[in-house]
Amino acid sequence: MTVSSASTTFVDRHIGARRQADIETMLKSVGYDSVDSLVDTAVPNDIRQDVALTLQAALSEVEVLAELRKLASKNKTAVQMIGQGYYDTITPPVIRRNILESPAWYTAYTPYQPEISQGRLEALLNFQTMVQDLVGLPIANASLLDEATAVAEAVLMMRRANKNKAAQDGKTVLDADCLPQTIAIVKGRAEALGFEVEVADLSLGLPEGAINGVVLQQPGVSGRVFDHSAVIASAKERGALVTVAADLLSLTLITPPGEQGADIAVGSAQRLGVPLFFGGPHAAYMAVQKGLERSMPGRLVGVSKDDAGVPAYRLALQTREQHIRREKATSNICTAQALLAIVASMYAVYHGPEGLKAIAETANGHARTLAASLKAAGVEVLHDSFFDTVTVRVPGKAAEIVAAAEAKGINLRGVDADTVGISVDETTTAAVVADVASVFGAAVLESAEGFALEASVERTSGFMQHPVFNTHRSETQLLRYIRKLSDRDLALDRTMIPLGSCTMKLNATAEMEAISWPEFASIHPFAPDSQTEGWRELITDLEAQLTEITGYDQVSIQPNAGSQGELAGLLAIRGYHLSNGDDQRNVCLIPASAHGTNAASAVLAGMKVVVVATAPDGTIDHVDLKAKIETHRDALSAIMITYPSTHGVYDADVREVCDAIHEAGGQVYIDGANLNALVGLAQPGKFGGDVSHLNLHKTFCIPHGGGGPGVGPVAAKAHLAPFMPGDAASWTEGNDVPISASRFGSAGVLPISWAYVKLMGGQGLTEATKSALLAANYIASRLNDHFPVLYTGEGGLVAHECILDLRELTAKTGVTAEDVAKRLIDFGFHAPTLAFPVAGTLMVEPTESEDLVEIDRFIEAMITIRKEIDQVANGDFSVQDSPLRRAPHTAAAVVSSDWDRAYPREQAAFPVHHLKQDKYFPPVGRIDGAAGDRNLVCSCPPIEDFEN
Ligand SMILES: *Cc1c(COP(=O)(O)O)cnc(C)c1O
């Protein structure tokens, strides 16, 4: 790892501690004389890969951007009128540059530490409020992964929540006018869980038989808008619950689902300013009636108060997600689509209620003009009542018409041989309408008579009356609002975020650049292949690189979060067993220390979770494993292990574990979220795994975006290849169960990982892994005397992260790991992972991207905190009156004239000297979580509450 003095490569910029002197300092502390000897000791020999990664040599930023330009030029932009759940939109430049392209927003982590997340929590609360108002339901979350999976979540929720004896075990009924990808995703999930789904035209009434829940689409994929109130009423009479998948923009004109009696509304917020992105990432939403909020998946922002009584935001009911619910799990959603939800919320702030309504009216007006013009020219228009989508019958001519439109640069939806769909959106102009009409040989009429929304579905209620949607009209004002919110938060652009398991590493600017280029961002997921050559080449190439890195035979990038990759992998295992006639294999072994999503995914894949105990040294308890294998031998489907384990160590006997499972006929799922400790050193596909997911938003530099987007590719051995996710939009109930609404999931952010791999090359990636190991071991060695490192492997070394055990200190002094996490805020740090995988601990993962200076600043903070804990132990102050329990300290608290604390103000605000220049003050003090859950408020509170 020697570096020449003229070091100017990207690898040198990506890796933080790169200077030889720094490396030597770190090695000395750990007690090794070379990085390779440290790595050789830490990583078990029998899993090491014997050949270097055969990837292309590293390119420079300039070269990578040139390659991306080339790929982009192989995509063709067009006027996108395909619809089917995806509509073109205008991302206001002030939002694009200052949110989507701003590291202050995109490098933030999920707001589990609310005191340093008030900005993004406010933006997400705005999102919830907008959704609640538009759909007419009191509680909305922020957010879900895509519309189709949001419907699947709603269907499962109805199945859990329906307590009507006659109805609860009945079938789920989907309207035939639901999006095809939605129907496919629901059917795929239902098959694994063993419940019946029926698809029927619900405008003709409900089918016979017991019905658990009904799903309607407003407007339908055909564009038709009909009054749902009658079918909803009859569903309720029969004891069913009702979900409506609704288009948010249309709800500015159409009666909201809540007012029509729906229990749940779901849908996509894509068309509110989020680019098409070739299918994602986009934020989906879910809103529910009162009483259902406690079984709702996804993250929910609520309002509580801090220790000074100041209103403050936090994630409400947090114990429902991330935190382990094991076999009782109901949803596996963890990473969602926070950044995209924030973009959509700001779009609503930017346009306000009148603006949104005007956009909707203009689109509806163009659609009606088009319908009237086509009808006048003798074309059969299928529905009279629609919002933005006109469906026409052109017997035998659909392909010809679609091709003629394409020749004019317009994409229409070829539904079948006789039917064409045309979706109007925010970007549609009168000229486009005229062009489309001309394809049908029609001239544009002045009036749109005969086409109007059915009077009974016209919206009469107001929405988005809150001041936040009605005050930021000038760009100056909005820019300052965006800046004000991001200034309240800590993201990677200000500080190290040493979160174990989450791998908060550099998201280099060069990696980010391409995502908003129109040739990538403005491509519809169902655009013809001739227009998406560049996209597909990039995706195929990335999948090939990931195949090489992981040692598997095949990769699919479709899953749009790690959790979804898990589900894809487990469904592949399920499909494999079924195809072998092993129908009884449904037990999934999961170590006690596993990430919460593991068990939840197993439940969603229709498996039975059996927990395997942890040995005192943190490895899998082999006696218990053996016993569980024996007990469940015939029913054994799989084991899910994380490697290196969630305890931050390379278990030396992982091969033995894999062999034992295989010997019993089971499959091995290796959770690859910790791949940052493996890339270039070992390949899960080679040391025993049959299938894995990776987190591109951890190891491969996609930013976390404050809780999403993410990409969770599934990688598998050849025998599982037939069971990799298929394309939901064209799925015909084969083995390839689709996982996400669109074929390539969150395609829009893939250029980031693609660029990262190209910029690093095989050698650079391997060096990054080694540097991550060095940094983690350096922290462990420096802090061990102050906070014992809980688990270590060979040579007393850890992998890429380490668990600091606070439990003994807590028992002695009362100071908790949470107190330490909150006190770190006063030092300007985001806390490490708290209480996962072991309660009472902190898990630290520095990644390879941090400089030694920053790592040392963190170590200094932790040692200073340890001295404060000693002050509690020595009786200088009680734990209740300590700077630890009273942390974090706001500026208001520190300058208050009635300072009466047992420690000086200087210690509160400037516990180390250099903070005097560079000080982050959190906007609120310690937040009372429990109070916020008791009194759940999940909408924007009245503005006066914040004016004290
Ligand atoms: C992050 C993580 C997951 C889940 O990934 P998401 O993208 O958040 O769904 C699963 N397992 C482990 C060990 C993780 O750290």
CSV table of N, CA and C in Angstrom, one decimal, residues 763-874:
chain,number,residue,atom,x,y,z
A,763,GLN,N,-8.0,-3.7,-7.9
A,763,GLN,CA,-7.0,-3.5,-6.9
A,763,GLN,C,-7.4,-2.4,-5.9
A,764,GLY,N,-8.0,-1.3,-6.4
A,764,GLY,CA,-8.4,-0.2,-5.5
A,764,GLY,C,-9.5,-0.7,-4.6
A,765,LEU,N,-10.4,-1.6,-5.1
A,765,LEU,CA,-11.5,-2.1,-4.2
A,765,LEU,C,-10.9,-2.9,-3.1
A,766,THR,N,-9.9,-3.7,-3.5
A,766,THR,CA,-9.3,-4.6,-2.5
A,766,THR,C,-8.6,-3.7,-1.4
A,767,GLU,N,-7.9,-2.7,-1.9
A,767,GLU,CA,-7.2,-1.8,-0.9
A,767,GLU,C,-8.2,-1.1,0.0
A,768,ALA,N,-9.4,-0.8,-0.6
A,768,ALA,CA,-10.4,-0.1,0.2
A,768,ALA,C,-10.8,-1.1,1.4
A,769,THR,N,-11.0,-2.3,1.0
A,769,THR,CA,-11.4,-3.3,2.1
A,769,THR,C,-10.3,-3.4,3.2
A,770,LYS,N,-9.1,-3.5,2.7
A,770,LYS,CA,-8.0,-3.6,3.7
A,770,LYS,C,-7.9,-2.3,4.6
A,771,SER,N,-8.2,-1.2,4.0
A,771,SER,CA,-8.1,0.1,4.7
A,771,SER,C,-9.3,0.1,5.7
A,772,ALA,N,-10.4,-0.4,5.3
A,772,ALA,CA,-11.6,-0.4,6.3
A,772,ALA,C,-11.2,-1.3,7.5
A,773,LEU,N,-10.5,-2.4,7.2
A,773,LEU,CA,-10.1,-3.3,8.3
A,773,LEU,C,-9.1,-2.6,9.2
A,774,LEU,N,-8.2,-1.9,8.6
A,774,LEU,CA,-7.2,-1.2,9.4
A,774,LEU,C,-7.8,-0.1,10.3
A,775,ALA,N,-8.7,0.6,9.7
A,775,ALA,CA,-9.4,1.7,10.4
A,775,ALA,C,-10.2,1.2,11.6
A,776,ALA,N,-10.9,0.1,11.4
A,776,ALA,CA,-11.7,-0.5,12.5
A,776,ALA,C,-10.9,-1.0,13.6
A,777,ASN,N,-9.8,-1.7,13.2
A,777,ASN,CA,-8.9,-2.3,14.2
A,777,ASN,C,-8.1,-1.2,15.0
A,778,TYR,N,-7.8,-0.1,14.3
A,778,TYR,CA,-7.2,1.0,14.9
A,778,TYR,C,-8.1,1.6,16.0
A,779,ILE,N,-9.4,1.8,15.7
A,779,ILE,CA,-10.3,2.3,16.7
A,779,ILE,C,-10.5,1.4,17.8
A,780,ALA,N,-10.6,0.1,17.5
A,780,ALA,CA,-10.7,-0.9,18.5
A,780,ALA,C,-9.5,-0.9,19.5
A,781,SER,N,-8.3,-0.8,18.9
A,781,SER,CA,-7.1,-0.8,19.8
A,781,SER,C,-7.0,0.5,20.6
A,782,ARG,N,-7.4,1.6,20.0
A,782,ARG,CA,-7.3,2.8,20.8
A,782,ARG,C,-8.4,2.9,21.9
A,783,LEU,N,-9.5,2.4,21.6
A,783,LEU,CA,-10.7,2.6,22.6
A,783,LEU,C,-10.8,1.4,23.6
A,784,ASN,N,-10.2,0.3,23.3
A,784,ASN,CA,-10.4,-0.9,24.1
A,784,ASN,C,-10.2,-0.6,25.6
A,785,ASP,N,-9.3,0.2,26.0
A,785,ASP,CA,-9.0,0.4,27.4
A,785,ASP,C,-10.1,1.3,28.0
A,786,HIS,N,-10.8,2.0,27.2
A,786,HIS,CA,-11.9,2.9,27.7
A,786,HIS,C,-13.2,2.3,27.6
A,787,PHE,N,-13.5,1.6,26.5
A,787,PHE,CA,-14.7,0.8,26.3
A,787,PHE,C,-14.4,-0.5,25.8
A,788,PRO,N,-14.5,-1.6,26.5
A,788,PRO,CA,-14.0,-2.9,26.0
A,788,PRO,C,-14.7,-3.3,24.7
A,789,VAL,N,-13.9,-3.8,23.8
A,789,VAL,CA,-14.4,-4.3,22.6
A,789,VAL,C,-15.0,-5.7,22.8
A,790,LEU,N,-16.3,-5.9,22.5
A,790,LEU,CA,-17.0,-7.0,22.9
A,790,LEU,C,-16.6,-8.3,22.3
A,791,TYR,N,-16.4,-8.3,21.0
A,791,TYR,CA,-16.0,-9.6,20.3
A,791,TYR,C,-14.8,-9.3,19.4
A,792,THR,N,-13.9,-10.3,19.5
A,792,THR,CA,-12.8,-10.2,18.5
A,792,THR,C,-12.6,-11.6,18.0
A,793,GLY,N,-11.9,-11.7,16.8
A,793,GLY,CA,-11.6,-13.0,16.2
A,793,GLY,C,-10.1,-13.3,16.4
A,794,GLU,N,-9.6,-13.9,15.3
A,794,GLU,CA,-8.2,-14.4,15.3
A,794,GLU,C,-7.3,-13.2,15.7
A,795,GLY,N,-6.3,-13.5,16.5
A,795,GLY,CA,-5.3,-12.4,16.9
A,795,GLY,C,-5.9,-11.2,17.6
A,796,GLY,N,-7.1,-11.4,18.2
A,796,GLY,CA,-7.7,-10.3,18.9
A,796,GLY,C,-8.2,-9.2,17.9
A,797,LEU,N,-8.3,-9.5,16.7
A,797,LEU,CA,-8.7,-8.5,15.7
A,797,LEU,C,-10.2,-8.5,15.4
A,798,VAL,N,-10.7,-7.4,14.9
A,798,VAL,CA,-12.1,-7.3,14.5
A,798,VAL,C,-12.1,-7.3,13.0
A,799,ALA,N,-13.2,-7.3,12.4
A,799,ALA,CA,-13.3,-7.1,10.9
A,799,ALA,C,-13.4,-5.6,10.6
A,800,HIS,N,-14.5,-5.2,10.0
A,800,HIS,CA,-14.5,-3.8,9.5
A,800,HIS,C,-15.3,-2.9,10.5
A,801,GLU,N,-15.7,-3.5,11.6
A,801,GLU,CA,-16.4,-2.7,12.6
A,801,GLU,C,-16.2,-3.4,14.0
A,802,CYS,N,-16.5,-2.6,15.1
A,802,CYS,CA,-16.3,-3.2,16.4
A,802,CYS,C,-17.4,-2.7,17.3
A,803,ILE,N,-17.7,-3.6,18.2
A,803,ILE,CA,-18.8,-3.4,19.2
A,803,ILE,C,-18.1,-2.9,20.5
A,804,LEU,N,-18.5,-1.7,21.0
A,804,LEU,CA,-18.0,-1.2,22.3
A,804,LEU,C,-19.0,-1.5,23.3
A,805,ASP,N,-18.6,-2.2,24.4
A,805,ASP,CA,-19.5,-2.7,25.4
A,805,ASP,C,-19.6,-1.7,26.5
A,806,LEU,N,-20.8,-1.1,26.7
A,806,LEU,CA,-21.0,-0.1,27.8
A,806,LEU,C,-21.6,-0.7,29.0
A,807,ARG,N,-22.0,-2.0,28.9
A,807,ARG,CA,-22.9,-2.6,30.0
A,807,ARG,C,-22.3,-2.5,31.4
A,808,GLU,N,-21.0,-2.8,31.5
A,808,GLU,CA,-20.4,-2.8,32.8
A,808,GLU,C,-20.4,-1.3,33.4
A,809,LEU,N,-20.1,-0.4,32.5
A,809,LEU,CA,-20.1,1.0,32.9
A,809,LEU,C,-21.5,1.5,33.3
A,810,THR,N,-22.4,1.0,32.6
A,810,THR,CA,-23.8,1.3,32.8
A,810,THR,C,-24.2,0.8,34.2
A,811,ALA,N,-23.8,-0.5,34.5
A,811,ALA,CA,-24.2,-1.1,35.7
A,811,ALA,C,-23.5,-0.3,36.9
A,812,LYS,N,-22.3,0.2,36.7
A,812,LYS,CA,-21.6,0.9,37.7
A,812,LYS,C,-22.1,2.3,37.9
A,813,THR,N,-22.4,3.0,36.8
A,813,THR,CA,-22.6,4.5,36.9
A,813,THR,C,-24.0,4.9,36.5
A,814,GLY,N,-24.7,4.0,35.8
A,814,GLY,CA,-26.0,4.4,35.3
A,814,GLY,C,-25.9,5.1,33.9
A,815,VAL,N,-24.7,5.5,33.5
A,815,VAL,CA,-24.6,6.1,32.2
A,815,VAL,C,-24.8,5.0,31.1
A,816,THR,N,-25.7,5.3,30.2
A,816,THR,CA,-26.1,4.3,29.2
A,816,THR,C,-25.4,4.6,27.8
A,817,ALA,N,-25.5,3.6,27.0
A,817,ALA,CA,-25.0,3.7,25.6
A,817,ALA,C,-25.7,4.9,24.9
A,818,GLU,N,-27.0,5.0,25.2
A,818,GLU,CA,-27.7,6.1,24.6
A,818,GLU,C,-27.2,7.5,25.1
A,819,ASP,N,-26.8,7.6,26.4
A,819,ASP,CA,-26.2,8.8,26.8
A,819,ASP,C,-25.0,9.2,26.0
A,820,VAL,N,-24.2,8.2,25.8
A,820,VAL,CA,-22.9,8.4,25.0
A,820,VAL,C,-23.3,8.8,23.6
A,821,ALA,N,-24.3,8.2,23.0
A,821,ALA,CA,-24.7,8.5,21.7
A,821,ALA,C,-25.1,10.0,21.6
A,822,LYS,N,-25.9,10.4,22.6
A,822,LYS,CA,-26.4,11.8,22.6
A,822,LYS,C,-25.3,12.8,22.9
A,823,ARG,N,-24.3,12.4,23.8
A,823,ARG,CA,-23.2,13.3,24.1
A,823,ARG,C,-22.3,13.5,22.9
A,824,LEU,N,-22.2,12.5,22.1
A,824,LEU,CA,-21.3,12.6,20.9
A,824,LEU,C,-21.8,13.8,20.0
A,825,ILE,N,-23.1,14.1,20.1
A,825,ILE,CA,-23.7,15.2,19.3
A,825,ILE,C,-23.0,16.5,19.7
A,826,ASP,N,-22.8,16.6,21.0
A,826,ASP,CA,-22.1,17.9,21.4
A,826,ASP,C,-20.7,18.0,20.9
A,827,PHE,N,-20.1,16.9,20.4
A,827,PHE,CA,-18.8,16.9,19.8
A,827,PHE,C,-18.9,17.0,18.3
A,828,GLY,N,-20.2,17.1,17.8
A,828,GLY,CA,-20.4,17.3,16.3
A,828,GLY,C,-20.4,15.9,15.6
A,829,PHE,N,-20.6,14.8,16.4
A,829,PHE,CA,-20.6,13.5,15.7
A,829,PHE,C,-22.0,12.9,15.6
A,830,HIS,N,-22.2,12.1,14.6
A,830,HIS,CA,-23.4,11.2,14.6
A,830,HIS,C,-23.0,10.0,15.4
A,831,ALA,N,-23.9,9.5,16.2
A,831,ALA,CA,-23.6,8.4,17.0
A,831,ALA,C,-23.3,7.1,16.2
A,832,PRO,N,-22.5,6.2,16.7
A,832,PRO,CA,-22.5,4.8,16.1
A,832,PRO,C,-23.8,4.1,16.2
A,833,THR,N,-23.9,2.9,15.7
A,833,THR,CA,-25.1,2.1,15.8
A,833,THR,C,-25.4,1.8,17.3
A,834,LEU,N,-26.6,2.1,17.7
A,834,LEU,CA,-26.9,1.9,19.1
A,834,LEU,C,-27.7,0.7,19.3
A,835,ALA,N,-27.3,-0.2,20.2
A,835,ALA,CA,-28.1,-1.3,20.7
A,835,ALA,C,-28.3,-2.4,19.6
A,836,PHE,N,-27.6,-2.3,18.5
A,836,PHE,CA,-27.7,-3.4,17.6
A,836,PHE,C,-26.2,-3.9,17.3
A,837,PRO,N,-26.0,-5.2,17.3
A,837,PRO,CA,-26.9,-6.3,17.5
A,837,PRO,C,-27.0,-6.6,19.0
A,838,VAL,N,-26.3,-5.9,19.9
A,838,VAL,CA,-26.4,-6.2,21.3
A,838,VAL,C,-26.8,-5.0,22.1
A,839,ALA,N,-27.9,-5.2,22.9
A,839,ALA,CA,-28.3,-4.0,23.7
A,839,ALA,C,-27.2,-3.6,24.6
A,840,GLY,N,-27.2,-2.2,24.9
A,840,GLY,CA,-26.2,-1.7,25.8
A,840,GLY,C,-24.8,-1.5,25.2
A,841,THR,N,-24.8,-1.6,23.9
A,841,THR,CA,-23.5,-1.4,23.2
A,841,THR,C,-23.6,-0.4,22.1
A,842,LEU,N,-22.4,0.0,21.6
A,842,LEU,CA,-22.3,0.9,20.4
A,842,LEU,C,-21.5,0.2,19.4
A,843,MET,N,-21.9,0.1,18.1
A,843,MET,CA,-21.1,-0.5,17.1
A,843,MET,C,-20.5,0.5,16.1
A,844,VAL,N,-19.2,0.5,16.0
A,844,VAL,CA,-18.5,1.6,15.3
A,844,VAL,C,-17.9,1.0,14.0
A,845,GLU,N,-18.3,1.7,12.9
A,845,GLU,CA,-17.7,1.3,11.6
A,845,GLU,C,-17.2,2.5,10.9
A,846,PRO,N,-15.9,2.7,10.9
A,846,PRO,CA,-15.3,3.9,10.3
A,846,PRO,C,-15.4,4.0,8.8
A,847,THR,N,-15.3,2.8,8.1
A,847,THR,CA,-15.1,2.7,6.7
A,847,THR,C,-13.7,3.1,6.3
A,848,GLU,N,-13.4,2.9,5.0
A,848,GLU,CA,-12.1,3.3,4.5
A,848,GLU,C,-12.0,4.7,4.2
A,849,SER,N,-13.1,5.4,4.2
A,849,SER,CA,-13.1,6.8,3.6
A,849,SER,C,-12.7,7.9,4.6
A,850,GLU,N,-12.5,7.5,5.9
A,850,GLU,CA,-12.2,8.6,6.9
A,850,GLU,C,-10.7,8.8,7.0
A,851,ASP,N,-10.3,10.0,7.0
A,851,ASP,CA,-8.9,10.4,7.3
A,851,ASP,C,-8.5,10.1,8.7
A,852,LEU,N,-7.3,9.9,9.0
A,852,LEU,CA,-6.8,9.6,10.3
A,852,LEU,C,-7.2,10.8,11.3
A,853,VAL,N,-7.1,12.0,10.7
A,853,VAL,CA,-7.5,13.2,11.6
A,853,VAL,C,-8.9,13.0,12.1
A,854,GLU,N,-9.8,12.7,11.2
A,854,GLU,CA,-11.2,12.6,11.7
A,854,GLU,C,-11.4,11.4,12.6
A,855,ILE,N,-10.7,10.3,12.3
A,855,ILE,CA,-10.8,9.1,13.2
A,855,ILE,C,-10.3,9.5,14.6
A,856,ASP,N,-9.2,10.2,14.6
A,856,ASP,CA,-8.6,10.6,15.9
A,856,ASP,C,-9.5,11.6,16.6
A,857,ARG,N,-10.2,12.4,15.9
A,857,ARG,CA,-11.2,13.4,16.5
A,857,ARG,C,-12.3,12.6,17.2
A,858,PHE,N,-12.7,11.5,16.6
A,858,PHE,CA,-13.7,10.6,17.2
A,858,PHE,C,-13.2,9.9,18.4
A,859,ILE,N,-12.0,9.4,18.3
A,859,ILE,CA,-11.4,8.7,19.4
A,859,ILE,C,-11.2,9.7,20.6
A,860,GLU,N,-10.8,10.9,20.3
A,860,GLU,CA,-10.7,11.9,21.3
A,860,GLU,C,-12.0,12.2,22.0
A,861,ALA,N,-13.1,12.3,21.2
A,861,ALA,CA,-14.4,12.5,21.8
A,861,ALA,C,-14.8,11.4,22.7
A,862,MET,N,-14.5,10.1,22.3
A,862,MET,CA,-14.9,9.0,23.1
A,862,MET,C,-14.1,8.9,24.4
A,863,ILE,N,-12.9,9.3,24.3
A,863,ILE,CA,-12.0,9.2,25.5
A,863,ILE,C,-12.5,10.3,26.5
A,864,THR,N,-12.8,11.5,25.9
A,864,THR,CA,-13.3,12.6,26.8
A,864,THR,C,-14.6,12.2,27.4
A,865,ILE,N,-15.4,11.5,26.7
A,865,ILE,CA,-16.7,11.0,27.3
A,865,ILE,C,-16.4,10.0,28.4
A,866,ARG,N,-15.5,9.2,28.1
A,866,ARG,CA,-15.1,8.2,29.2
A,866,ARG,C,-14.7,8.9,30.5
A,867,LYS,N,-14.0,10.0,30.3
A,867,LYS,CA,-13.6,10.8,31.5
A,867,LYS,C,-14.8,11.3,32.2
A,868,GLU,N,-15.8,11.7,31.5
A,868,GLU,CA,-17.0,12.2,32.1
A,868,GLU,C,-17.8,11.1,32.8
A,869,ILE,N,-17.7,9.9,32.3
A,869,ILE,CA,-18.3,8.8,32.9
A,869,ILE,C,-17.6,8.5,34.3
A,870,ASP,N,-16.3,8.7,34.2
A,870,ASP,CA,-15.5,8.5,35.5
A,870,ASP,C,-15.9,9.6,36.5
A,871,GLN,N,-16.2,10.8,36.0
A,871,GLN,CA,-16.7,11.9,36.9
A,871,GLN,C,-18.0,11.5,37.6
A,872,VAL,N,-18.8,10.8,36.9
A,872,VAL,CA,-20.1,10.2,37.5
A,872,VAL,C,-19.7,9.2,38.6
A,873,ALA,N,-18.8,8.3,38.2
A,873,ALA,CA,-18.3,7.3,39.1
A,873,ALA,C,-17.7,7.9,40.4
A,874,ASN,N,-17.0,9.0,40.2
A,874,ASN,CA,-16.3,9.6,41.3
A,874,ASN,C,-17.2,10.5,42.1
